[in-house]
GROMACS .gro file of C-alpha atoms in nm:
model
  411
    1MET     CA    1  -2.468  -1.881   0.169
    2PHE     CA    2  -2.685  -1.724   0.482
    3LEU     CA    3  -2.662  -1.392   0.391
    4GLU     CA    4  -2.828  -1.094   0.596
    5LYS     CA    5  -3.028  -0.878   0.549
    6LYS     CA    6  -2.755  -0.562   0.479
    7GLU     CA    7  -2.519  -0.872   0.241
    8GLU     CA    8  -2.824  -0.880   0.049
    9LYS     CA    9  -2.822  -0.569  -0.004
   10MET     CA   10  -2.395  -0.508  -0.090
   11LEU     CA   11  -2.552  -0.801  -0.332
   12GLU     CA   12  -2.771  -0.631  -0.457
   13GLY     CA   13  -2.634  -0.293  -0.517
   14GLU     CA   14  -2.826  -0.089  -0.292
   15TYR     CA   15  -2.386   0.007  -0.104
   16GLY     CA   16  -2.268   0.115  -0.450
   17SER     CA   17  -2.163  -0.092  -0.756
   18GLY     CA   18  -1.846  -0.137  -0.661
   19VAL     CA   19  -1.943  -0.337  -0.389
   20GLU     CA   20  -2.228  -0.526  -0.545
   21LEU     CA   21  -1.874  -0.659  -0.775
   22ALA     CA   22  -1.684  -0.727  -0.487
   23MET     CA   23  -2.055  -0.987  -0.336
   24ASN     CA   24  -2.123  -1.143  -0.644
   25ALA     CA   25  -1.714  -1.262  -0.614
   26LEU     CA   26  -1.665  -1.302  -0.327
   27VAL     CA   27  -2.093  -1.539  -0.282
   28LYS     CA   28  -1.899  -1.740  -0.574
   29MET     CA   29  -1.584  -1.814  -0.391
   30GLY     CA   30  -1.796  -1.913  -0.083
   31ASP     CA   31  -1.974  -2.159  -0.290
   32ALA     CA   32  -1.702  -2.302  -0.411
   33VAL     CA   33  -1.541  -2.340  -0.049
   34GLY     CA   34  -1.879  -2.411   0.098
   35ALA     CA   35  -1.900  -2.161   0.409
   36GLU     CA   36  -2.197  -2.164   0.553
   37ARG     CA   37  -2.206  -1.734   0.553
   38PHE     CA   38  -1.989  -1.406   0.581
   39ILE     CA   39  -1.840  -1.253   0.890
   40PRO     CA   40  -1.761  -0.849   0.933
   41ILE     CA   41  -1.349  -0.818   0.847
   42GLN     CA   42  -1.198  -0.548   1.122
   43SER     CA   43  -0.864  -0.546   0.876
   44SER     CA   44  -0.736  -0.582   0.537
   45HIS     CA   45  -0.373  -0.644   0.386
   46ILE     CA   46  -0.389  -0.674   0.004
   47GLY     CA   47  -0.015  -0.797  -0.188
   48ASN     CA   48   0.125  -0.668  -0.458
   49ALA     CA   49   0.455  -0.778  -0.552
   50GLY     CA   50   0.318  -1.112  -0.665
   51LEU     CA   51   0.099  -0.995  -0.877
   52PHE     CA   52   0.284  -1.012  -1.247
   53ASN     CA   53   0.176  -1.373  -1.353
   54ASN     CA   54  -0.111  -1.243  -1.453
   55PHE     CA   55  -0.014  -0.878  -1.405
   56GLU     CA   56  -0.243  -0.652  -1.671
   57GLY     CA   57  -0.572  -0.875  -1.628
   58TYR     CA   58  -0.584  -0.767  -1.227
   59VAL     CA   59  -0.551  -0.399  -1.294
   60ASP     CA   60  -0.823  -0.455  -1.576
   61ILE     CA   61  -1.091  -0.549  -1.275
   62VAL     CA   62  -0.924  -0.258  -1.040
   63GLU     CA   63  -0.994  -0.002  -1.272
   64ARG     CA   64  -1.310  -0.177  -1.307
   65LEU     CA   65  -1.329  -0.100  -0.950
   66VAL     CA   66  -1.243   0.221  -0.858
   67GLU     CA   67  -1.503   0.341  -1.154
   68LYS     CA   68  -1.773   0.195  -0.993
   69GLY     CA   69  -1.725   0.404  -0.715
   70ALA     CA   70  -1.572   0.130  -0.467
   71LYS     CA   71  -1.377   0.223  -0.146
   72THR     CA   72  -1.221   0.001   0.161
   73LYS     CA   73  -1.429  -0.001   0.378
   74VAL     CA   74  -1.177  -0.156   0.665
   75PRO     CA   75  -0.862  -0.033   0.717
   76THR     CA   76  -0.632  -0.195   0.420
   77SER     CA   77  -0.251  -0.167   0.414
   78GLU     CA   78  -0.022  -0.276   0.100
   79ASN     CA   79   0.334  -0.492   0.063
   80PRO     CA   80   0.590  -0.310  -0.105
   81TYR     CA   81   0.623  -0.249  -0.465
   82PRO     CA   82   0.927  -0.465  -0.638
   83TYR     CA   83   1.120  -0.114  -0.560
   84ASP     CA   84   1.187   0.115  -0.317
   85SER     CA   85   0.925   0.301  -0.199
   86ARG     CA   86   1.114   0.701  -0.245
   87THR     CA   87   1.366   0.673  -0.450
   88PRO     CA   88   1.403   0.375  -0.714
   89ILE     CA   89   1.724   0.201  -0.674
   90GLU     CA   90   1.961   0.251  -0.967
   91LEU     CA   91   1.686   0.451  -1.103
   92ALA     CA   92   1.775   0.508  -1.466
   93GLU     CA   93   1.775   0.105  -1.451
   94CYS     CA   94   1.379   0.145  -1.273
   95LYS     CA   95   1.291   0.323  -1.502
   96GLU     CA   96   1.278   0.142  -1.803
   97SER     CA   97   1.185  -0.200  -1.607
   98SER     CA   98   0.862  -0.309  -1.678
   99MET     CA   99   0.734  -0.342  -1.296
  100LEU     CA  100   0.808   0.083  -1.229
  101LYS     CA  101   0.601   0.141  -1.533
  102GLU     CA  102   0.288  -0.097  -1.475
  103THR     CA  103   0.305  -0.057  -1.085
  104GLU     CA  104   0.170   0.312  -1.200
  105PRO     CA  105  -0.178   0.299  -1.314
  106LEU     CA  106  -0.171   0.079  -0.962
  107THR     CA  107  -0.064   0.312  -0.761
  108THR     CA  108  -0.301   0.579  -0.863
  109TYR     CA  109  -0.587   0.306  -0.811
  110TYR     CA  110  -0.502   0.206  -0.487
  111ARG     CA  111  -0.479   0.559  -0.364
  112GLU     CA  112  -0.807   0.622  -0.502
  113LEU     CA  113  -0.990   0.290  -0.356
  114GLU     CA  114  -0.849   0.470  -0.001
  115VAL     CA  115  -0.581   0.182   0.060
  116ILE     CA  116  -0.291   0.264   0.339
  117PRO     CA  117   0.021   0.334   0.144
  118THR     CA  118   0.304   0.119   0.421
  119TRP     CA  119   0.458  -0.037   0.083
  120THR     CA  120   0.566  -0.351   0.363
  121CYS     CA  121   0.460  -0.701   0.404
  122THR     CA  122   0.562  -0.636   0.765
  123PRO     CA  123   0.245  -0.374   0.898
  124TYR     CA  124   0.188  -0.573   1.170
  125PHE     CA  125   0.488  -0.303   1.264
  126ASN     CA  126   0.391   0.026   1.063
  127GLY     CA  127   0.066   0.074   1.196
  128ASN     CA  128  -0.229  -0.186   1.054
  129ILE     CA  129  -0.154  -0.468   1.412
  130PRO     CA  130  -0.493  -0.697   1.497
  131ARG     CA  131  -0.588  -0.764   1.831
  132TYR     CA  132  -0.622  -1.115   1.978
  133GLY     CA  133  -0.971  -1.288   1.786
  134HIS     CA  134  -1.037  -1.012   1.549
  135HIS     CA  135  -1.119  -1.113   1.227
  136ILE     CA  136  -0.888  -0.989   0.929
  137SER     CA  137  -0.852  -1.029   0.575
  138TRP     CA  138  -0.467  -1.086   0.483
  139GLU     CA  139  -0.251  -1.153   0.218
  140GLU     CA  140   0.155  -1.188   0.261
  141SER     CA  141   0.209  -1.565   0.397
  142SER     CA  142   0.481  -1.414   0.662
  143ALA     CA  143   0.220  -1.180   0.757
  144VAL     CA  144  -0.059  -1.408   0.798
  145ALA     CA  145   0.153  -1.648   1.003
  146TYR     CA  146   0.293  -1.363   1.248
  147VAL     CA  147  -0.094  -1.232   1.261
  148ASN     CA  148  -0.243  -1.629   1.307
  149ALA     CA  149   0.036  -1.759   1.555
  150VAL     CA  150   0.201  -1.471   1.754
  151LEU     CA  151  -0.135  -1.174   1.764
  152GLY     CA  152  -0.410  -1.415   1.774
  153ALA     CA  153  -0.605  -1.248   1.508
  154LYS     CA  154  -0.779  -1.487   1.261
  155THR     CA  155  -0.732  -1.511   0.873
  156ASN     CA  156  -0.694  -1.770   0.577
  157ARG     CA  157  -0.339  -1.701   0.379
  158GLU     CA  158  -0.579  -1.503   0.150
  159SER     CA  159  -0.549  -1.477  -0.218
  160VAL     CA  160  -0.443  -1.196  -0.457
  161LEU     CA  161  -0.785  -0.993  -0.531
  162MET     CA  162  -0.970  -1.214  -0.260
  163ASP     CA  163  -0.795  -0.929  -0.040
  164LEU     CA  164  -0.901  -0.672  -0.203
  165LEU     CA  165  -1.276  -0.786  -0.208
  166THR     CA  166  -1.296  -0.884   0.060
  167ALA     CA  167  -1.163  -0.502   0.189
  168ILE     CA  168  -1.417  -0.316  -0.050
  169SER     CA  169  -1.691  -0.529   0.104
  170GLY     CA  170  -1.616  -0.541   0.513
  171ARG     CA  171  -1.685  -0.850   0.469
  172THR     CA  172  -1.459  -1.197   0.437
  173LEU     CA  173  -1.584  -1.629   0.419
  174TYR     CA  174  -1.599  -1.769   0.790
  175HIS     CA  175  -1.433  -2.143   0.684
  176GLY     CA  176  -1.109  -2.225   0.748
  177LEU     CA  177  -0.857  -2.055   1.034
  178HIS     CA  178  -1.211  -1.809   1.136
  179ILE     CA  179  -1.348  -2.127   1.277
  180ASP     CA  180  -1.160  -2.200   1.597
  181GLU     CA  181  -1.202  -2.543   1.587
  182ASN     CA  182  -0.967  -2.555   1.243
  183ARG     CA  183  -0.719  -2.360   1.494
  184LYS     CA  184  -0.607  -2.659   1.709
  185GLY     CA  185  -0.313  -2.789   1.673
  186GLU     CA  186  -0.211  -3.122   1.442
  187LEU     CA  187   0.169  -3.206   1.463
  188LEU     CA  188   0.425  -3.171   1.788
  189PHE     CA  189   0.744  -3.049   1.714
  190SER     CA  190   1.031  -3.109   1.998
  191ILE     CA  191   1.394  -2.924   1.946
  192ASP     CA  192   1.645  -3.048   2.162
  193LYS     CA  193   1.909  -2.788   2.142
  194LYS     CA  194   1.973  -2.538   2.439
  195LYS     CA  195   2.088  -2.244   2.352
  196LEU     CA  196   1.846  -2.107   2.018
  197ASN     CA  197   2.024  -1.845   1.824
  198SER     CA  198   1.905  -1.561   1.594
  199SER     CA  199   1.999  -1.758   1.240
  200ASP     CA  200   1.823  -2.075   1.478
  201TYR     CA  201   1.483  -1.969   1.353
  202PRO     CA  202   1.448  -1.966   1.045
  203ALA     CA  203   1.654  -2.273   0.965
  204ILE     CA  204   1.365  -2.446   1.227
  205GLY     CA  205   1.112  -2.240   1.008
  206TYR     CA  206   1.200  -2.442   0.634
  207TYR     CA  207   1.272  -2.779   0.795
  208ILE     CA  208   0.911  -2.789   0.964
  209GLY     CA  209   0.758  -2.597   0.655
  210LYS     CA  210   0.859  -2.893   0.464
  211ILE     CA  211   0.726  -3.137   0.662
  212ILE     CA  212   0.357  -2.987   0.740
  213GLU     CA  213   0.084  -2.992   0.414
  214THR     CA  214  -0.133  -2.748   0.626
  215GLU     CA  215  -0.083  -2.865   0.883
  216ILE     CA  216  -0.065  -2.598   1.191
  217PRO     CA  217   0.289  -2.702   1.458
  218VAL     CA  218   0.317  -2.679   1.793
  219ILE     CA  219   0.692  -2.676   1.869
  220LYS     CA  220   0.780  -2.697   2.198
  221GLY     CA  221   1.096  -2.594   2.264
  222ILE     CA  222   1.155  -2.238   2.216
  223PRO     CA  223   1.245  -1.957   2.481
  224ARG     CA  224   0.986  -1.762   2.658
  225ASP     CA  225   1.141  -1.432   2.550
  226VAL     CA  226   1.199  -1.479   2.211
  227SER     CA  227   1.190  -1.108   2.023
  228LYS     CA  228   0.911  -1.080   1.776
  229GLY     CA  229   1.154  -1.056   1.493
  230ASN     CA  230   1.304  -1.398   1.525
  231LEU     CA  231   0.945  -1.559   1.514
  232LYS     CA  232   0.882  -1.333   1.225
  233ASN     CA  233   1.194  -1.507   1.017
  234PHE     CA  234   1.051  -1.814   1.158
  235GLY     CA  235   0.694  -1.775   1.103
  236ALA     CA  236   0.778  -1.659   0.718
  237ALA     CA  237   1.055  -1.952   0.615
  238ALA     CA  238   0.818  -2.210   0.757
  239ALA     CA  239   0.516  -2.054   0.487
  240SER     CA  240   0.760  -2.051   0.190
  241THR     CA  241   0.920  -2.406   0.227
  242GLY     CA  242   0.549  -2.489   0.288
  243ALA     CA  243   0.197  -2.343   0.321
  244LEU     CA  244   0.207  -2.300   0.706
  245ALA     CA  245  -0.069  -2.007   0.801
  246HIS     CA  246  -0.065  -2.081   1.132
  247TYR     CA  247   0.078  -2.234   1.463
  248HIS     CA  248   0.162  -2.273   1.802
  249ILE     CA  249   0.455  -2.248   2.063
  250PRO     CA  250   0.324  -2.305   2.410
  251LYS     CA  251   0.363  -2.045   2.681
  252VAL     CA  252   0.510  -1.822   2.416
  253THR     CA  253   0.139  -1.770   2.175
  254PRO     CA  254  -0.145  -1.694   2.283
  255GLU     CA  255  -0.420  -1.951   2.161
  256ALA     CA  256  -0.156  -2.224   2.412
  257ASN     CA  257  -0.101  -2.165   2.712
  258SER     CA  258   0.022  -2.531   2.756
  259THR     CA  259   0.094  -2.799   2.538
  260ASN     CA  260  -0.257  -2.932   2.616
  261ASP     CA  261  -0.418  -2.574   2.500
  262ALA     CA  262  -0.244  -2.595   2.172
  263PHE     CA  263  -0.400  -2.880   2.143
  264GLY     CA  264  -0.706  -2.826   2.267
  265ASN     CA  265  -0.680  -3.130   2.495
  266GLU     CA  266  -0.654  -3.395   2.180
  267LYS     CA  267  -0.365  -3.584   2.069
  268PRO     CA  268  -0.113  -3.513   1.841
  269SER     CA  269  -0.077  -3.722   1.465
  270GLU     CA  270   0.238  -3.683   1.455
  271LYS     CA  271   0.503  -3.651   1.739
  272ILE     CA  272   0.879  -3.506   1.535
  273GLU     CA  273   1.213  -3.416   1.726
  274ILE     CA  274   1.457  -3.135   1.566
  275GLU     CA  275   1.812  -3.172   1.710
  276GLU     CA  276   2.070  -2.963   1.657
  277ARG     CA  277   2.208  -3.190   1.355
  278GLU     CA  278   1.896  -3.158   1.132
  279ILE     CA  279   1.923  -2.742   1.185
  280LYS     CA  280   2.264  -2.767   1.098
  281GLU     CA  281   2.187  -2.984   0.776
  282THR     CA  282   1.922  -2.725   0.711
  283LYS     CA  283   2.131  -2.409   0.708
  284GLU     CA  284   2.402  -2.631   0.501
  285GLU     CA  285   2.076  -2.794   0.328
  286MET     CA  286   1.943  -2.299   0.267
  287SER     CA  287   2.242  -2.198   0.105
  288TYR     CA  288   2.357  -2.261  -0.280
  289LEU     CA  289   2.738  -2.106  -0.174
  290ARG     CA  290   2.969  -2.188  -0.006
  291GLU     CA  291   3.224  -2.073   0.236
  292GLY     CA  292   3.513  -1.889   0.085
  293GLU     CA  293   3.291  -1.872  -0.268
  294ASP     CA  294   3.251  -1.473  -0.395
  295ILE     CA  295   2.949  -1.266  -0.314
  296GLU     CA  296   2.824  -0.895  -0.489
  297MET     CA  297   2.635  -0.789  -0.273
  298ILE     CA  298   2.418  -0.842   0.142
  299ALA     CA  299   2.070  -0.860   0.157
  300LEU     CA  300   1.871  -0.843   0.453
  301GLY     CA  301   1.515  -0.768   0.555
  302CYS     CA  302   1.273  -1.058   0.390
  303PRO     CA  303   1.038  -0.968   0.569
  304HIS     CA  304   1.117  -0.610   0.623
  305TYR     CA  305   1.325  -0.506   0.919
  306SER     CA  306   1.164  -0.367   1.272
  307PHE     CA  307   1.315  -0.040   1.361
  308GLU     CA  308   1.527  -0.255   1.556
  309GLU     CA  309   1.621  -0.516   1.387
  310VAL     CA  310   1.789  -0.186   1.203
  311LYS     CA  311   1.987  -0.051   1.509
  312LYS     CA  312   2.085  -0.401   1.630
  313ILE     CA  313   2.249  -0.344   1.254
  314ALA     CA  314   2.376  -0.050   1.254
  315LYS     CA  315   2.562  -0.147   1.579
  316LEU     CA  316   2.712  -0.392   1.503
  317ILE     CA  317   2.861  -0.275   1.168
  318GLU     CA  318   2.953   0.072   1.336
  319GLY     CA  319   3.314   0.183   1.245
  320ARG     CA  320   3.361  -0.156   1.041
  321LYS     CA  321   3.345  -0.069   0.641
  322ILE     CA  322   3.229  -0.302   0.361
  323LYS     CA  323   3.383  -0.460   0.067
  324GLU     CA  324   3.393  -0.175  -0.146
  325ASN     CA  325   3.283  -0.379  -0.486
  326VAL     CA  326   2.982  -0.578  -0.249
  327LYS     CA  327   2.641  -0.399  -0.208
  328PHE     CA  328   2.519  -0.377   0.108
  329TRP     CA  329   2.106  -0.312   0.101
  330ILE     CA  330   1.906  -0.348   0.439
  331PHE     CA  331   1.493  -0.354   0.307
  332THR     CA  332   1.281  -0.237   0.620
  333HIS     CA  333   0.908  -0.004   0.586
  334ASP     CA  334   0.953   0.321   0.559
  335GLY     CA  335   0.850   0.357   0.919
  336ALA     CA  336   1.198   0.235   1.080
  337ARG     CA  337   1.382   0.421   0.770
  338SER     CA  338   1.281   0.720   0.914
  339LEU     CA  339   1.342   0.674   1.268
  340ALA     CA  340   1.670   0.541   1.184
  341GLU     CA  341   1.746   0.839   1.001
  342SER     CA  342   1.589   1.051   1.298
  343LEU     CA  343   1.847   0.872   1.530
  344GLY     CA  344   2.167   0.837   1.328
  345TYR     CA  345   2.137   0.473   1.273
  346SER     CA  346   2.074   0.541   0.888
  347GLU     CA  347   2.411   0.771   0.828
  348ILE     CA  348   2.570   0.496   1.082
  349ILE     CA  349   2.485   0.212   0.802
  350GLU     CA  350   2.573   0.446   0.483
  351SER     CA  351   2.936   0.530   0.625
  352ALA     CA  352   2.966   0.126   0.625
  353GLY     CA  353   2.846   0.122   0.245
  354GLY     CA  354   2.481   0.006   0.283
  355ARG     CA  355   2.162   0.135   0.219
  356LEU     CA  356   1.802   0.131   0.370
  357LEU     CA  357   1.558   0.106   0.158
  358ALA     CA  358   1.217  -0.020   0.158
  359GLY     CA  359   1.109  -0.224  -0.145
  360CYS     CA  360   1.019  -0.594  -0.195
  361PRO     CA  361   1.411  -0.728  -0.209
  362HIS     CA  362   1.293  -1.092  -0.323
  363HIS     CA  363   1.123  -0.909  -0.642
  364ILE     CA  364   1.455  -0.661  -0.726
  365LEU     CA  365   1.698  -0.942  -0.673
  366GLU     CA  366   1.518  -1.089  -1.003
  367THR     CA  367   1.540  -0.802  -1.153
  368PRO     CA  368   1.870  -0.784  -1.413
  369PRO     CA  369   2.141  -0.684  -1.313
  370TYR     CA  370   2.093  -0.776  -0.998
  371ASP     CA  371   1.945  -1.160  -1.017
  372GLU     CA  372   2.333  -1.285  -1.160
  373MET     CA  373   2.512  -1.115  -0.817
  374PRO     CA  374   2.584  -1.391  -0.624
  375PHE     CA  375   2.494  -1.331  -0.218
  376MET     CA  376   2.337  -1.373   0.114
  377THR     CA  377   2.137  -1.303   0.310
  378ASP     CA  378   2.016  -1.396   0.662
  379SER     CA  379   1.613  -1.489   0.525
  380GLY     CA  380   1.494  -1.858   0.540
  381LYS     CA  381   1.268  -1.681   0.252
  382MET     CA  382   1.516  -1.578   0.044
  383CYS     CA  383   1.692  -1.889   0.092
  384TYR     CA  384   1.408  -2.030  -0.085
  385TYR     CA  385   1.318  -1.801  -0.336
  386THR     CA  386   1.669  -1.782  -0.474
  387LYS     CA  387   2.049  -1.901  -0.510
  388SER     CA  388   2.205  -1.729  -0.233
  389ALA     CA  389   2.400  -1.842   0.077
  390TYR     CA  390   2.265  -1.777   0.425
  391GLY     CA  391   2.416  -1.725   0.728
  392GLY     CA  392   2.297  -1.528   1.053
  393GLN     CA  393   2.335  -1.063   1.080
  394LYS     CA  394   2.772  -1.154   1.215
  395ASP     CA  395   2.818  -1.388   0.888
  396CYS     CA  396   2.646  -1.156   0.658
  397LEU     CA  397   2.832  -0.860   0.802
  398LYS     CA  398   3.161  -1.059   0.783
  399SER     CA  399   3.070  -1.162   0.425
  400GLY     CA  400   3.006  -0.877   0.266
  401ILE     CA  401   3.308  -0.659   0.469
  402GLU     CA  402   3.560  -1.053   0.353
  403GLY     CA  403   3.368  -0.957  -0.044
  404LYS     CA  404   3.357  -1.363   0.006
  405VAL     CA  405   3.124  -1.607   0.205
  406ALA     CA  406   3.207  -1.637   0.567
  407ARG     CA  407   3.153  -1.692   0.900
  408VAL     CA  408   3.224  -1.533   1.240
  409LYS     CA  409   3.360  -1.664   1.537
  410LYS     CA  410   3.420  -1.450   1.709
  411TRP     CA  411   3.301  -1.031   1.655
   0.00000   0.00000   0.00000
């Protein structure tokens, strides 16, 4: 790799042994992927909840970085932990959980590294908001899809540790989606449905993700006024069933003023029609539980709900009551939860029998006793990783009220 003089000094330890350790690893990674050079980054986002396959090894490396005096060089947010950031769910149970005990030293090390404790998978809704054209280094597949496509920032799907090393060095490898030529669309999907509702977007993402490999889809048929939440949920589902990192929607996303623009004036390698039948069949595929089957939980907010989504749920559930034996959990970030509390929306949700939580729903629901509970969700991502029922927000609320999987005809 070509190194600038400053980067050579970083590699030689002149900027501290922590930076030296990070640069040594990054140079080896650069050689492995054939990157020609580094580029400076503007921000980073690091993962937490997916660490547990090799958690002890990761913590050991982070501890070494702290001992060597490393600090993050750019604003660096972090993913949620597998428990609520304020009060662990069912505190007595969580204190016995290995996940809570094992993450305690990591949170301390991150503070030493000056990582910002955002504890959310949607940092672009909570302070870490990249600008168009910024080179960044982010983990969390749903966030990567959002910032590349919706905000026009540039990042690859970084891995655990790679994200932290780039944050400490302030550099990432110039390859993949950092190169403009690699950001062009490849497959064209055309949606043939007159009116899309919110529950369609995760299903469309789920369907597209199964078809693409690492290819970049261009999607026609999405209305120009599509909400941020629907784009978030579409990308999260597609990044779960496939390796989605970037996509284009003509006249919606910033790198696609037109379909030709999205493809760089080249022809798509394949054209695929998505009709109402495919959307309906995908929703059926996403649901492990069928209509009429009992549920014990409603889990909303994977990825984390924005404040607007929390507000919408509060207005829908106001004056209604979730069945007594059904848990009703809404996952969001602390910023949205604080706003909801100050404006009374949290009280409405609690009066209906629900809770606003800030943690990783995926990993919380893998923790006993919750891993055995039949539940319903509006998340395509959650449906891919768990055995649950899928439905729109109103479907989920109606199911919570009745205690069984139900579909809304009129709310």
